mmCIF file of C-alpha atoms in Angstrom:
data_model
loop_
_atom_site.group_PDB
_atom_site.id
_atom_site.type_symbol
_atom_site.label_atom_id
_atom_site.label_comp_id
_atom_site.label_asym_id
_atom_site.label_seq_id
_atom_site.Cartn_x
_atom_site.Cartn_y
_atom_site.Cartn_z
ATOM 1 C CA UNK A 1 21.859 -59.274 13.817
ATOM 2 C CA UNK A 2 23.178 -55.761 13.204
ATOM 3 C CA UNK A 3 23.300 -54.441 9.666
ATOM 4 C CA UNK A 4 27.013 -53.729 10.192
ATOM 5 C CA UNK A 5 27.812 -57.378 10.936
ATOM 6 C CA UNK A 6 30.683 -58.860 8.963
ATOM 7 C CA UNK A 7 32.732 -61.790 10.137
ATOM 8 C CA UNK A 8 35.051 -61.982 7.131
ATOM 9 C CA UNK A 9 38.190 -61.472 9.188
ATOM 10 C CA UNK A 10 38.907 -63.228 12.474
ATOM 11 C CA UNK A 11 42.027 -61.219 13.386
ATOM 12 C CA UNK A 12 41.746 -58.395 15.944
ATOM 13 C CA UNK A 13 40.480 -55.111 14.558
ATOM 14 C CA UNK A 14 41.536 -51.637 15.590
ATOM 15 C CA UNK A 15 38.723 -49.684 17.197
ATOM 16 C CA UNK A 16 39.161 -45.990 17.921
ATOM 17 C CA UNK A 17 37.151 -43.145 19.414
ATOM 18 C CA UNK A 18 38.656 -39.820 18.362
ATOM 19 C CA UNK A 19 37.447 -36.604 19.943
ATOM 20 C CA UNK A 20 38.760 -33.082 19.989
ATOM 21 C CA UNK A 21 41.010 -33.722 22.995
ATOM 22 C CA UNK A 22 41.665 -37.449 23.330
ATOM 23 C CA UNK A 23 42.002 -40.416 20.989
ATOM 24 C CA UNK A 24 41.054 -43.714 22.611
ATOM 25 C CA UNK A 25 42.325 -46.894 20.939
ATOM 26 C CA UNK A 26 41.765 -50.610 21.526
ATOM 27 C CA UNK A 27 41.637 -53.945 19.757
ATOM 28 C CA UNK A 28 38.430 -55.911 19.227
ATOM 29 C CA UNK A 29 38.040 -59.621 18.648
ATOM 30 C CA UNK A 30 35.004 -61.886 19.007
ATOM 31 C CA UNK A 31 33.013 -59.361 21.007
ATOM 32 C CA UNK A 32 35.803 -58.425 23.390
ATOM 33 C CA UNK A 33 37.593 -55.055 23.529
ATOM 34 C CA UNK A 34 41.093 -55.053 24.996
ATOM 35 C CA UNK A 35 44.459 -53.231 25.090
ATOM 36 C CA UNK A 36 42.747 -49.867 25.548
ATOM 37 C CA UNK A 37 44.996 -46.790 25.544
ATOM 38 C CA UNK A 38 44.316 -43.057 25.470
ATOM 39 C CA UNK A 39 46.564 -40.663 23.545
ATOM 40 C CA UNK A 40 46.347 -36.857 23.450
ATOM 41 C CA UNK A 41 45.342 -35.520 20.033
ATOM 42 C CA UNK A 42 47.602 -32.478 20.458
ATOM 43 C CA UNK A 43 50.671 -34.736 20.641
ATOM 44 C CA UNK A 44 50.301 -35.925 17.040
ATOM 45 C CA UNK A 45 50.074 -34.166 13.684
ATOM 46 C CA UNK A 46 47.939 -36.872 12.067
ATOM 47 C CA UNK A 47 45.803 -39.830 13.238
ATOM 48 C CA UNK A 48 48.158 -42.153 11.323
ATOM 49 C CA UNK A 49 50.969 -41.206 13.713
ATOM 50 C CA UNK A 50 48.828 -41.859 16.780
ATOM 51 C CA UNK A 51 47.650 -45.230 15.442
ATOM 52 C CA UNK A 52 51.184 -46.322 14.622
ATOM 53 C CA UNK A 53 52.294 -45.287 18.109
ATOM 54 C CA UNK A 54 49.441 -47.322 19.566
ATOM 55 C CA UNK A 55 50.451 -50.422 17.569
ATOM 56 C CA UNK A 56 54.049 -50.018 18.763
ATOM 57 C CA UNK A 57 52.885 -49.668 22.374
ATOM 58 C CA UNK A 58 50.736 -52.828 22.366
ATOM 59 C CA UNK A 59 52.969 -54.852 20.053
ATOM 60 C CA UNK A 60 50.082 -55.897 17.795
ATOM 61 C CA UNK A 61 49.307 -54.713 14.264
ATOM 62 C CA UNK A 62 45.662 -54.896 13.201
ATOM 63 C CA UNK A 63 44.709 -55.382 9.563
ATOM 64 C CA UNK A 64 41.305 -53.712 9.664
ATOM 65 C CA UNK A 65 39.616 -51.086 11.759
ATOM 66 C CA UNK A 66 36.712 -48.839 12.639
ATOM 67 C CA UNK A 67 37.302 -45.254 13.720
ATOM 68 C CA UNK A 68 34.636 -43.123 15.378
ATOM 69 C CA UNK A 69 35.186 -39.397 14.889
ATOM 70 C CA UNK A 70 33.637 -36.327 16.503
ATOM 71 C CA UNK A 71 32.582 -34.701 13.226
ATOM 72 C CA UNK A 72 30.520 -35.303 10.066
ATOM 73 C CA UNK A 73 31.689 -38.387 8.165
ATOM 74 C CA UNK A 74 30.357 -37.662 4.664
ATOM 75 C CA UNK A 75 33.177 -35.255 3.774
ATOM 76 C CA UNK A 76 36.493 -36.093 2.141
ATOM 77 C CA UNK A 77 38.828 -35.302 3.789
ATOM 78 C CA UNK A 78 37.475 -35.893 7.279
ATOM 79 C CA UNK A 79 38.055 -32.770 9.371
ATOM 80 C CA UNK A 80 37.685 -33.153 13.139
ATOM 81 C CA UNK A 81 35.360 -30.350 14.279
ATOM 82 C CA UNK A 82 37.346 -29.314 17.338
ATOM 83 C CA UNK A 83 40.813 -30.546 16.378
ATOM 84 C CA UNK A 84 43.630 -29.964 13.868
ATOM 85 C CA UNK A 85 43.410 -33.556 12.632
ATOM 86 C CA UNK A 86 42.369 -34.009 9.005
ATOM 87 C CA UNK A 87 42.620 -37.155 6.898
ATOM 88 C CA UNK A 88 41.449 -38.962 3.766
ATOM 89 C CA UNK A 89 39.988 -42.358 4.782
ATOM 90 C CA UNK A 90 41.301 -44.183 1.691
ATOM 91 C CA UNK A 91 44.793 -42.778 2.159
ATOM 92 C CA UNK A 92 44.801 -43.614 5.869
ATOM 93 C CA UNK A 93 43.723 -47.169 5.121
ATOM 94 C CA UNK A 94 46.553 -47.610 2.612
ATOM 95 C CA UNK A 95 49.141 -46.071 4.945
ATOM 96 C CA UNK A 96 48.119 -48.506 7.679
ATOM 97 C CA UNK A 97 47.978 -51.412 5.208
ATOM 98 C CA UNK A 98 44.389 -52.161 6.217
ATOM 99 C CA UNK A 99 42.140 -54.465 4.225
ATOM 100 C CA UNK A 100 39.121 -52.555 5.500
ATOM 101 C CA UNK A 101 38.542 -49.266 7.318
ATOM 102 C CA UNK A 102 35.172 -47.909 8.463
ATOM 103 C CA UNK A 103 34.674 -44.323 9.586
ATOM 104 C CA UNK A 104 31.587 -43.561 11.668
ATOM 105 C CA UNK A 105 30.404 -40.673 13.817
ATOM 106 C CA UNK A 106 31.384 -40.963 17.474
ATOM 107 C CA UNK A 107 27.799 -40.884 18.676
ATOM 108 C CA UNK A 108 26.794 -43.446 16.079
ATOM 109 C CA UNK A 109 29.390 -45.675 17.733
ATOM 110 C CA UNK A 110 27.998 -44.866 21.167
ATOM 111 C CA UNK A 111 24.447 -45.626 20.053
ATOM 112 C CA UNK A 112 25.494 -48.995 18.576
ATOM 113 C CA UNK A 113 26.824 -49.950 22.007
ATOM 114 C CA UNK A 114 23.588 -49.174 23.870
ATOM 115 C CA UNK A 115 21.815 -52.506 23.148
ATOM 116 C CA UNK A 116 24.894 -54.302 24.538
ATOM 117 C CA UNK A 117 25.015 -52.353 27.795
ATOM 118 C CA UNK A 118 24.661 -54.119 31.106
ATOM 119 C CA UNK A 119 22.974 -52.745 34.220
ATOM 120 C CA UNK A 120 26.327 -51.620 35.643
ATOM 121 C CA UNK A 121 27.081 -49.600 32.489
ATOM 122 C CA UNK A 122 24.263 -47.093 33.037
ATOM 123 C CA UNK A 123 22.598 -45.091 35.809
ATOM 124 C CA UNK A 124 18.829 -44.738 35.476
ATOM 125 C CA UNK A 125 17.097 -41.622 36.779
ATOM 126 C CA UNK A 126 13.553 -40.385 36.499
ATOM 127 C CA UNK A 127 10.430 -42.342 35.643
ATOM 128 C CA UNK A 128 9.657 -44.486 32.627
ATOM 129 C CA UNK A 129 10.406 -48.085 31.686
ATOM 130 C CA UNK A 130 12.289 -49.245 28.592
ATOM 131 C CA UNK A 131 10.035 -50.727 25.915
ATOM 132 C CA UNK A 132 11.948 -53.277 23.856
ATOM 133 C CA UNK A 133 12.643 -52.415 20.205
ATOM 134 C CA UNK A 134 11.325 -48.861 20.554
ATOM 135 C CA UNK A 135 13.585 -46.019 19.296
ATOM 136 C CA UNK A 136 16.595 -45.046 21.408
ATOM 137 C CA UNK A 137 18.157 -41.582 21.630
ATOM 138 C CA UNK A 138 21.774 -40.889 22.553
ATOM 139 C CA UNK A 139 23.400 -37.508 23.200
ATOM 140 C CA UNK A 140 26.152 -36.001 25.258
ATOM 141 C CA UNK A 141 28.295 -32.909 25.780
ATOM 142 C CA UNK A 142 32.077 -33.008 25.513
ATOM 143 C CA UNK A 143 34.370 -31.074 23.204
ATOM 144 C CA UNK A 144 31.258 -30.938 21.003
ATOM 145 C CA UNK A 145 27.619 -31.945 21.478
ATOM 146 C CA UNK A 146 27.062 -35.394 19.995
ATOM 147 C CA UNK A 147 23.672 -36.801 19.102
ATOM 148 C CA UNK A 148 22.420 -40.006 17.523
ATOM 149 C CA UNK A 149 19.652 -42.561 17.693
ATOM 150 C CA UNK A 150 18.746 -46.164 16.988
ATOM 151 C CA UNK A 151 15.715 -47.446 15.086
ATOM 152 C CA UNK A 152 14.907 -51.149 15.213
ATOM 153 C CA UNK A 153 14.252 -53.092 12.014
ATOM 154 C CA UNK A 154 13.846 -56.743 11.011
ATOM 155 C CA UNK A 155 17.619 -56.908 10.437
ATOM 156 C CA UNK A 156 18.561 -55.310 13.748
ATOM 157 C CA UNK A 157 19.329 -51.810 15.009
ATOM 158 C CA UNK A 158 19.893 -49.041 12.470
ATOM 159 C CA UNK A 159 21.940 -46.075 13.756
ATOM 160 C CA UNK A 160 21.062 -42.518 12.761
ATOM 161 C CA UNK A 161 23.989 -40.320 11.747
ATOM 162 C CA UNK A 162 23.486 -36.586 11.934
ATOM 163 C CA UNK A 163 24.667 -33.360 13.512
ATOM 164 C CA UNK A 164 21.865 -32.739 15.972
ATOM 165 C CA UNK A 165 24.193 -30.883 18.317
ATOM 166 C CA UNK A 166 23.879 -27.871 16.023
ATOM 167 C CA UNK A 167 20.137 -27.402 16.495
ATOM 168 C CA UNK A 168 19.079 -24.007 17.823
ATOM 169 C CA UNK A 169 19.211 -23.367 21.560
ATOM 170 C CA UNK A 170 15.852 -22.305 22.974
ATOM 171 C CA UNK A 171 15.911 -20.184 26.135
ATOM 172 C CA UNK A 172 13.006 -20.845 28.521
ATOM 173 C CA UNK A 173 13.510 -18.415 31.429
ATOM 174 C CA UNK A 174 14.195 -14.686 31.725
ATOM 175 C CA UNK A 175 17.771 -15.432 32.814
ATOM 176 C CA UNK A 176 18.337 -17.758 29.852
ATOM 177 C CA UNK A 177 16.948 -15.117 27.492
ATOM 178 C CA UNK A 178 19.459 -12.627 28.921
ATOM 179 C CA UNK A 179 22.257 -15.180 28.445
ATOM 180 C CA UNK A 180 21.293 -15.625 24.782
ATOM 181 C CA UNK A 181 21.137 -11.848 24.302
ATOM 182 C CA UNK A 182 24.754 -11.582 25.510
ATOM 183 C CA UNK A 183 25.926 -14.578 23.472
ATOM 184 C CA UNK A 184 24.371 -13.068 20.339
ATOM 185 C CA UNK A 185 27.114 -10.435 20.450
ATOM 186 C CA UNK A 186 29.609 -13.252 19.836
ATOM 187 C CA UNK A 187 27.502 -15.616 17.712
ATOM 188 C CA UNK A 188 24.829 -14.590 15.171
ATOM 189 C CA UNK A 189 23.158 -17.934 15.873
ATOM 190 C CA UNK A 190 23.312 -19.605 19.281
ATOM 191 C CA UNK A 191 23.183 -23.357 18.719
ATOM 192 C CA UNK A 192 22.833 -25.986 21.433
ATOM 193 C CA UNK A 193 26.524 -26.806 21.007
ATOM 194 C CA UNK A 194 27.472 -23.236 21.991
ATOM 195 C CA UNK A 195 26.010 -24.073 25.405
ATOM 196 C CA UNK A 196 26.401 -27.819 25.854
ATOM 197 C CA UNK A 197 30.158 -28.384 25.648
ATOM 198 C CA UNK A 198 33.184 -27.835 27.835
ATOM 199 C CA UNK A 199 33.668 -24.487 26.095
ATOM 200 C CA UNK A 200 29.968 -23.843 26.659
ATOM 201 C CA UNK A 201 30.397 -24.195 30.415
ATOM 202 C CA UNK A 202 33.125 -21.544 30.315
ATOM 203 C CA UNK A 203 30.949 -19.397 28.057
ATOM 204 C CA UNK A 204 28.044 -19.611 30.497
ATOM 205 C CA UNK A 205 30.336 -18.774 33.415
ATOM 206 C CA UNK A 206 31.706 -15.658 31.671
ATOM 207 C CA UNK A 207 28.183 -14.608 30.739
ATOM 208 C CA UNK A 208 26.963 -14.996 34.310
ATOM 209 C CA UNK A 209 29.902 -12.902 35.529
ATOM 210 C CA UNK A 210 28.756 -10.148 33.156
ATOM 211 C CA UNK A 211 25.185 -10.406 34.450
ATOM 212 C CA UNK A 212 26.396 -10.442 38.071
ATOM 213 C CA UNK A 213 28.821 -7.562 37.389
ATOM 214 C CA UNK A 214 31.682 -9.682 38.648
ATOM 215 C CA UNK A 215 35.263 -10.118 37.419
ATOM 216 C CA UNK A 216 35.887 -13.425 35.648
ATOM 217 C CA UNK A 217 38.590 -15.867 36.629
ATOM 218 C CA UNK A 218 40.416 -18.181 34.227
ATOM 219 C CA UNK A 219 38.512 -21.296 35.242
ATOM 220 C CA UNK A 220 38.483 -24.609 33.387
ATOM 221 C CA UNK A 221 35.157 -26.450 32.890
ATOM 222 C CA UNK A 222 35.889 -28.986 35.642
ATOM 223 C CA UNK A 223 36.714 -26.149 38.065
ATOM 224 C CA UNK A 224 33.447 -24.382 37.261
ATOM 225 C CA UNK A 225 31.541 -27.626 37.823
ATOM 226 C CA UNK A 226 33.293 -28.266 41.135
ATOM 227 C CA UNK A 227 32.673 -24.712 42.383
ATOM 228 C CA UNK A 228 29.022 -25.053 41.381
ATOM 229 C CA UNK A 229 28.602 -28.392 43.125
ATOM 230 C CA UNK A 230 30.215 -27.036 46.306
ATOM 231 C CA UNK A 231 28.166 -23.813 45.947
ATOM 232 C CA UNK A 232 31.277 -21.684 46.446
ATOM 233 C CA UNK A 233 30.676 -19.339 43.493
ATOM 234 C CA UNK A 234 27.280 -17.941 42.472
ATOM 235 C CA UNK A 235 28.251 -17.440 38.825
ATOM 236 C CA UNK A 236 29.444 -21.046 38.594
ATOM 237 C CA UNK A 237 26.227 -22.259 40.219
ATOM 238 C CA UNK A 238 24.101 -20.345 37.709
ATOM 239 C CA UNK A 239 26.246 -21.461 34.773
ATOM 240 C CA UNK A 240 25.854 -25.143 35.645
ATOM 241 C CA UNK A 241 22.139 -24.694 36.407
ATOM 242 C CA UNK A 242 21.624 -23.335 32.889
ATOM 243 C CA UNK A 243 23.815 -26.083 31.429
ATOM 244 C CA UNK A 244 21.816 -28.851 33.127
ATOM 245 C CA UNK A 245 18.505 -27.272 32.138
ATOM 246 C CA UNK A 246 19.614 -26.907 28.519
ATOM 247 C CA UNK A 247 20.728 -30.533 28.438
ATOM 248 C CA UNK A 248 17.315 -31.563 29.721
ATOM 249 C CA UNK A 249 15.577 -29.433 27.084
ATOM 250 C CA UNK A 250 17.611 -30.879 24.212
ATOM 251 C CA UNK A 251 17.343 -34.450 25.500
ATOM 252 C CA UNK A 252 13.595 -33.989 25.757
ATOM 253 C CA UNK A 253 13.394 -32.652 22.211
ATOM 254 C CA UNK A 254 15.277 -35.729 20.995
ATOM 255 C CA UNK A 255 12.860 -37.927 22.928
ATOM 256 C CA UNK A 256 9.904 -36.207 21.252
ATOM 257 C CA UNK A 257 11.373 -36.460 17.753
ATOM 258 C CA UNK A 258 12.211 -40.161 18.042
ATOM 259 C CA UNK A 259 9.394 -41.293 20.306
ATOM 260 C CA UNK A 260 12.293 -42.734 22.281
ATOM 261 C CA UNK A 261 10.499 -45.187 24.568
ATOM 262 C CA UNK A 262 13.618 -47.350 24.323
ATOM 263 C CA UNK A 263 15.261 -44.660 26.439
ATOM 264 C CA UNK A 264 17.357 -41.518 26.183
ATOM 265 C CA UNK A 265 21.005 -42.160 27.044
ATOM 266 C CA UNK A 266 23.350 -39.359 28.095
ATOM 267 C CA UNK A 267 27.023 -39.927 27.320
ATOM 268 C CA UNK A 268 30.251 -37.981 27.560
ATOM 269 C CA UNK A 269 32.723 -37.426 30.355
ATOM 270 C CA UNK A 270 31.086 -34.271 31.719
ATOM 271 C CA UNK A 271 27.810 -35.994 32.595
ATOM 272 C CA UNK A 272 29.380 -39.273 33.700
ATOM 273 C CA UNK A 273 31.891 -37.614 36.031
ATOM 274 C CA UNK A 274 29.273 -35.402 37.678
ATOM 275 C CA UNK A 275 26.327 -37.810 37.417
ATOM 276 C CA UNK A 276 25.134 -37.169 40.992
ATOM 277 C CA UNK A 277 24.884 -33.444 40.286
ATOM 278 C CA UNK A 278 22.939 -33.927 37.051
ATOM 279 C CA UNK A 279 20.535 -36.424 38.618
ATOM 280 C CA UNK A 280 19.710 -33.875 41.348
ATOM 281 C CA UNK A 281 19.589 -30.906 38.942
ATOM 282 C CA UNK A 282 16.663 -29.619 36.884
ATOM 283 C CA UNK A 283 17.690 -31.838 33.948
ATOM 284 C CA UNK A 284 14.892 -34.392 34.263
ATOM 285 C CA UNK A 285 12.280 -31.752 35.116
ATOM 286 C CA UNK A 286 13.190 -29.779 32.001
ATOM 287 C CA UNK A 287 13.272 -33.035 30.012
ATOM 288 C CA UNK A 288 9.627 -33.608 30.929
ATOM 289 C CA UNK A 289 8.583 -29.950 30.593
ATOM 290 C CA UNK A 290 6.951 -30.179 27.151
ATOM 291 C CA UNK A 291 3.593 -28.531 27.825
ATOM 292 C CA UNK A 292 0.750 -30.699 26.529
ATOM 293 C CA UNK A 293 3.176 -33.635 26.250
ATOM 294 C CA UNK A 294 4.376 -33.682 29.875
ATOM 295 C CA UNK A 295 2.748 -37.060 30.555
ATOM 296 C CA UNK A 296 4.189 -38.460 27.310
ATOM 297 C CA UNK A 297 7.677 -37.442 28.410
ATOM 298 C CA UNK A 298 7.270 -38.952 31.882
ATOM 299 C CA UNK A 299 7.028 -42.373 30.214
ATOM 300 C CA UNK A 300 10.427 -42.028 28.484
ATOM 301 C CA UNK A 301 13.244 -43.388 30.685
ATOM 302 C CA UNK A 302 16.572 -41.578 30.956
ATOM 303 C CA UNK A 303 20.008 -43.023 31.635
ATOM 304 C CA UNK A 304 23.554 -41.774 32.166
ATOM 305 C CA UNK A 305 26.160 -43.923 30.419
ATOM 306 C CA UNK A 306 28.858 -44.870 32.904
ATOM 307 C CA UNK A 307 31.197 -46.980 30.754
ATOM 308 C CA UNK A 308 34.331 -45.514 29.151
ATOM 309 C CA UNK A 309 34.578 -48.330 26.577
ATOM 310 C CA UNK A 310 31.098 -47.766 25.131
ATOM 311 C CA UNK A 311 32.097 -46.044 21.873
ATOM 312 C CA UNK A 312 34.866 -48.599 21.298
ATOM 313 C CA UNK A 313 32.342 -51.405 21.762
ATOM 314 C CA UNK A 314 30.114 -49.663 19.233
ATOM 315 C CA UNK A 315 32.998 -49.580 16.761
ATOM 316 C CA UNK A 316 33.446 -53.314 17.314
ATOM 317 C CA UNK A 317 29.777 -53.798 16.412
ATOM 318 C CA UNK A 318 30.219 -51.673 13.289
ATOM 319 C CA UNK A 319 33.232 -53.659 12.060
ATOM 320 C CA UNK A 320 31.613 -56.980 12.945
ATOM 321 C CA UNK A 321 33.928 -57.918 15.820
#
């Protein structure tokens, strides 16, 4: 049983995963998630408007809901970190005529879904075998860098809510040190999220162009990734190499902190879309590269989440549907 369980309402619940770019909506009922739709955040002034549009599109009005947001959830109002959306949970609940509304962090939602994942929902890479009921770590780059974890208790899995994406970035090679030196001109403190996001990919590309004394092009993150994978641009190759290495470093740090022998799970569209690249990159090697604890790290399994509905399923767990 999960500590979030609550079966007080048998009608479908709204479940939502709101990031800086997209808002993904669905309905949840009796363990099933259905009527999924994706709306662009930029097309709406307020989440209320997007939710009402969703209800109109599917022709069903929920009476309760759980919304996962890409930002801290202890503030009032809730301010999306990489978006113009801001809202007061109580006011939103009243405007939607909900009997109950839960707000959780997006990676808390993702972590709650991990125990429900099937073999086809993940791609395992590297060594290590999952040990049941051991801590689980979840992280992933997107518009921001999300991070969470799960600790098992007698009452089920307890999710950890924090802002681990804002830990300090630690350069390990001479090239990475040079990258940080350049980024320090823009940011007094270079956090992991300055590197491990879509914007971070562009930032790394521009920095590598400076180092390579090359003119920059106006490339989007997916273009940089594609040019790196095809090895058509040296600056793109280096940018993605650093990105993958940094992701391995941070994932490894999370594994150390949690003792995550239940596995480290990498989420987010960037990693899922380019999973073959990341599996072949230095990510796992850097994950294990923890000096005296190399052998410890080799026993922690790593997975790439390959299921777009994961966060919505986690919201369903949180609301008890």
